[in-house]
C-alpha positions as protocol buffer text, in pm:
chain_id: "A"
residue {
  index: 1
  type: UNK
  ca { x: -7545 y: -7766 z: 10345 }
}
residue {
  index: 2
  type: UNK
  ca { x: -7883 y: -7948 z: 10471 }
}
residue {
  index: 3
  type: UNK
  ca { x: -7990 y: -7697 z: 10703 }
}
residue {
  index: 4
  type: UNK
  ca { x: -8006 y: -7451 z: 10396 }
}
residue {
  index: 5
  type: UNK
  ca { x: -8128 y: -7670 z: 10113 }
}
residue {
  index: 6
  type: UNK
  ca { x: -8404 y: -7737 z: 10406 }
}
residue {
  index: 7
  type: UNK
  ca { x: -8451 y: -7379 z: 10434 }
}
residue {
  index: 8
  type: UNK
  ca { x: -8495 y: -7303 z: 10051 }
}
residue {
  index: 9
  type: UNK
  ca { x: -8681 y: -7564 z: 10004 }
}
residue {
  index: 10
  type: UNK
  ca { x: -8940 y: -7435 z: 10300 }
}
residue {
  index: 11
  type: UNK
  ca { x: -8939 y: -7135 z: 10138 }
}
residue {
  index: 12
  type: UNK
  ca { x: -9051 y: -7237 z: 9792 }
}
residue {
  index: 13
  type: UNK
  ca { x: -9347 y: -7420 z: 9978 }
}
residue {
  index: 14
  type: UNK
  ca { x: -9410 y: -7054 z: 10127 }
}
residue {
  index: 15
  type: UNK
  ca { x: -9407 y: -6889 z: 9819 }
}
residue {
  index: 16
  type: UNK
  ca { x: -9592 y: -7114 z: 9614 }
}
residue {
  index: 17
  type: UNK
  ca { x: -10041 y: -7027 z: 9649 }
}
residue {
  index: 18
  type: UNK
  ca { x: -10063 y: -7442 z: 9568 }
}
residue {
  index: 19
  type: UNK
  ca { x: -9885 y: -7547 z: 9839 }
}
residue {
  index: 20
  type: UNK
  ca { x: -9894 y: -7503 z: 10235 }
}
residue {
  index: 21
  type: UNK
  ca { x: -9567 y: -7464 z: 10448 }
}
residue {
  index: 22
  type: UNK
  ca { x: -9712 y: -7489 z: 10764 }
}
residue {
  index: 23
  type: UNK
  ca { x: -9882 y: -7857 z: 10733 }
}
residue {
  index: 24
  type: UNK
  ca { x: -9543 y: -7976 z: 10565 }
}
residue {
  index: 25
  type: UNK
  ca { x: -9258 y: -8109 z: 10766 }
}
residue {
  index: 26
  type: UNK
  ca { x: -8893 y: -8122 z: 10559 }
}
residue {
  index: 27
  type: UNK
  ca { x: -8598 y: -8269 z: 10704 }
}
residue {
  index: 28
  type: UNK
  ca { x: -8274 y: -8303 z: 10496 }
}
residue {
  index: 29
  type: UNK
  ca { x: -7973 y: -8558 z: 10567 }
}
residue {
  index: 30
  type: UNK
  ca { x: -7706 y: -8533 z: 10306 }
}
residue {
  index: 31
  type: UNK
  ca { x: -7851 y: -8387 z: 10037 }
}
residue {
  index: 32
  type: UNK
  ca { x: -8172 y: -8600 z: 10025 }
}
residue {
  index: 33
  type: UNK
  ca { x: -8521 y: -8417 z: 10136 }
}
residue {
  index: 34
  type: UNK
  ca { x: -8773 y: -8564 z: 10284 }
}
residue {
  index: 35
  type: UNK
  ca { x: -9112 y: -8408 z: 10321 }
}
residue {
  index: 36
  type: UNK
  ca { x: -9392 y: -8511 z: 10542 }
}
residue {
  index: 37
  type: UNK
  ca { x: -9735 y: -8402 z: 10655 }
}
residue {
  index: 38
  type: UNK
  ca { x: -10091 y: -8359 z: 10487 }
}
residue {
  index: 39
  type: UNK
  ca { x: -10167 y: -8293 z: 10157 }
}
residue {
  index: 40
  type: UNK
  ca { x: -10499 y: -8168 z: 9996 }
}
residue {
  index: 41
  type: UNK
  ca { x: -10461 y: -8388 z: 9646 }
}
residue {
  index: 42
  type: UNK
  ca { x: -10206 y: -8592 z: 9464 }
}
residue {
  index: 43
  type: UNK
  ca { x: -10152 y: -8277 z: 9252 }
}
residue {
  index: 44
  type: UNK
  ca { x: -10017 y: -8031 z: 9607 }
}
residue {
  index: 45
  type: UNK
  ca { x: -9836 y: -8349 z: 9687 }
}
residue {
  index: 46
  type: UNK
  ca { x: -9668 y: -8403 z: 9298 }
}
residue {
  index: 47
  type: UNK
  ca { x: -9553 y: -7992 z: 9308 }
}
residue {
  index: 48
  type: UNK
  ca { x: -9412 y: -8046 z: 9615 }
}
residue {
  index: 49
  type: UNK
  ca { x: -9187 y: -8287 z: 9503 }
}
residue {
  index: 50
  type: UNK
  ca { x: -9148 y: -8023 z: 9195 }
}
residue {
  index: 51
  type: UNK
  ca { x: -9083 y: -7793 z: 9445 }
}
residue {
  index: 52
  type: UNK
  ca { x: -8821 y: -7964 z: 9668 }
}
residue {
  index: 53
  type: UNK
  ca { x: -8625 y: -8086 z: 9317 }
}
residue {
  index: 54
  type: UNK
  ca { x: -8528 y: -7716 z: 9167 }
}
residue {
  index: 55
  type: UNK
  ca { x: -8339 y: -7612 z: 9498 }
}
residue {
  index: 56
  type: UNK
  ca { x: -7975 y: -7612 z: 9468 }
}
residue {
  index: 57
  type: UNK
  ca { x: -7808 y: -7907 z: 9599 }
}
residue {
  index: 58
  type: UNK
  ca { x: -8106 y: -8139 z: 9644 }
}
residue {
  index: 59
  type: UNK
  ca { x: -7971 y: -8488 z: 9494 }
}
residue {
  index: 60
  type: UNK
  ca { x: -8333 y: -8663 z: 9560 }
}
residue {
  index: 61
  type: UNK
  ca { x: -8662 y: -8598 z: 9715 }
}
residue {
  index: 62
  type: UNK
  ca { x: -8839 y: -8860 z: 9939 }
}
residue {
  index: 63
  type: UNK
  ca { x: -9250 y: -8801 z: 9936 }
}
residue {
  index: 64
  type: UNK
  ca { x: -9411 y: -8916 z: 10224 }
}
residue {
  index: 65
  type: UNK
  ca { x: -9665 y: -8685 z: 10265 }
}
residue {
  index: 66
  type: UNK
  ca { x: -10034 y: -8818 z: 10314 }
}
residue {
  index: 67
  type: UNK
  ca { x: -10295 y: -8707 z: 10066 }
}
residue {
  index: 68
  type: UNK
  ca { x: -10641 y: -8661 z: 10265 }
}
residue {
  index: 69
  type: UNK
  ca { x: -10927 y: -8776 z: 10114 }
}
C-alpha cells in the first residue's frame, strides 16, 4: 500500500551516505512516488530516483526535487 512503499522508500534515503532523508519530502498516491525538497547535485537527485524505483510496488517515480546551486 502507499503508506508503506512511502515508508521503504524513506528508508532507502536513510540508509543510503549519498542521500539525505531529512531534506526530502515523499508522498505516494497509488503507486506513484513523488519526492520533493533540496538536493546537493543532479547526481543525489538522479540516485534518488534510483532509490525510490527498486522498492516493491513503486510503478513510477516523479522528481521534483530542487538541485541547489
Amino acid at each position: 500500500d502507499d503508506a508503506s512503499i512511502t515508508s521503504q522508500v524513506k528508508y532507502a534515503l536513510l540508509t543510503h551516505k549519498s542521500t539525505s532523508a531529512i531534506k526530502t519530502k515523499v508522498t505516494t498516491t497509488d503507486g506513484v512516488v513523488r519526492v520533493t525538497g533540496d538536493s546537493n547535485s543532479d547526481a543525489e537527485k538522479s540516485l534518488v530516483t534510483k532509490l525510490a524505483q527498486d522498492v516493491r510496488g513503486v510503478k513510477s517515480v516523479t522528481n521534483d526535487m530542487r538541485v541547489k546551486s
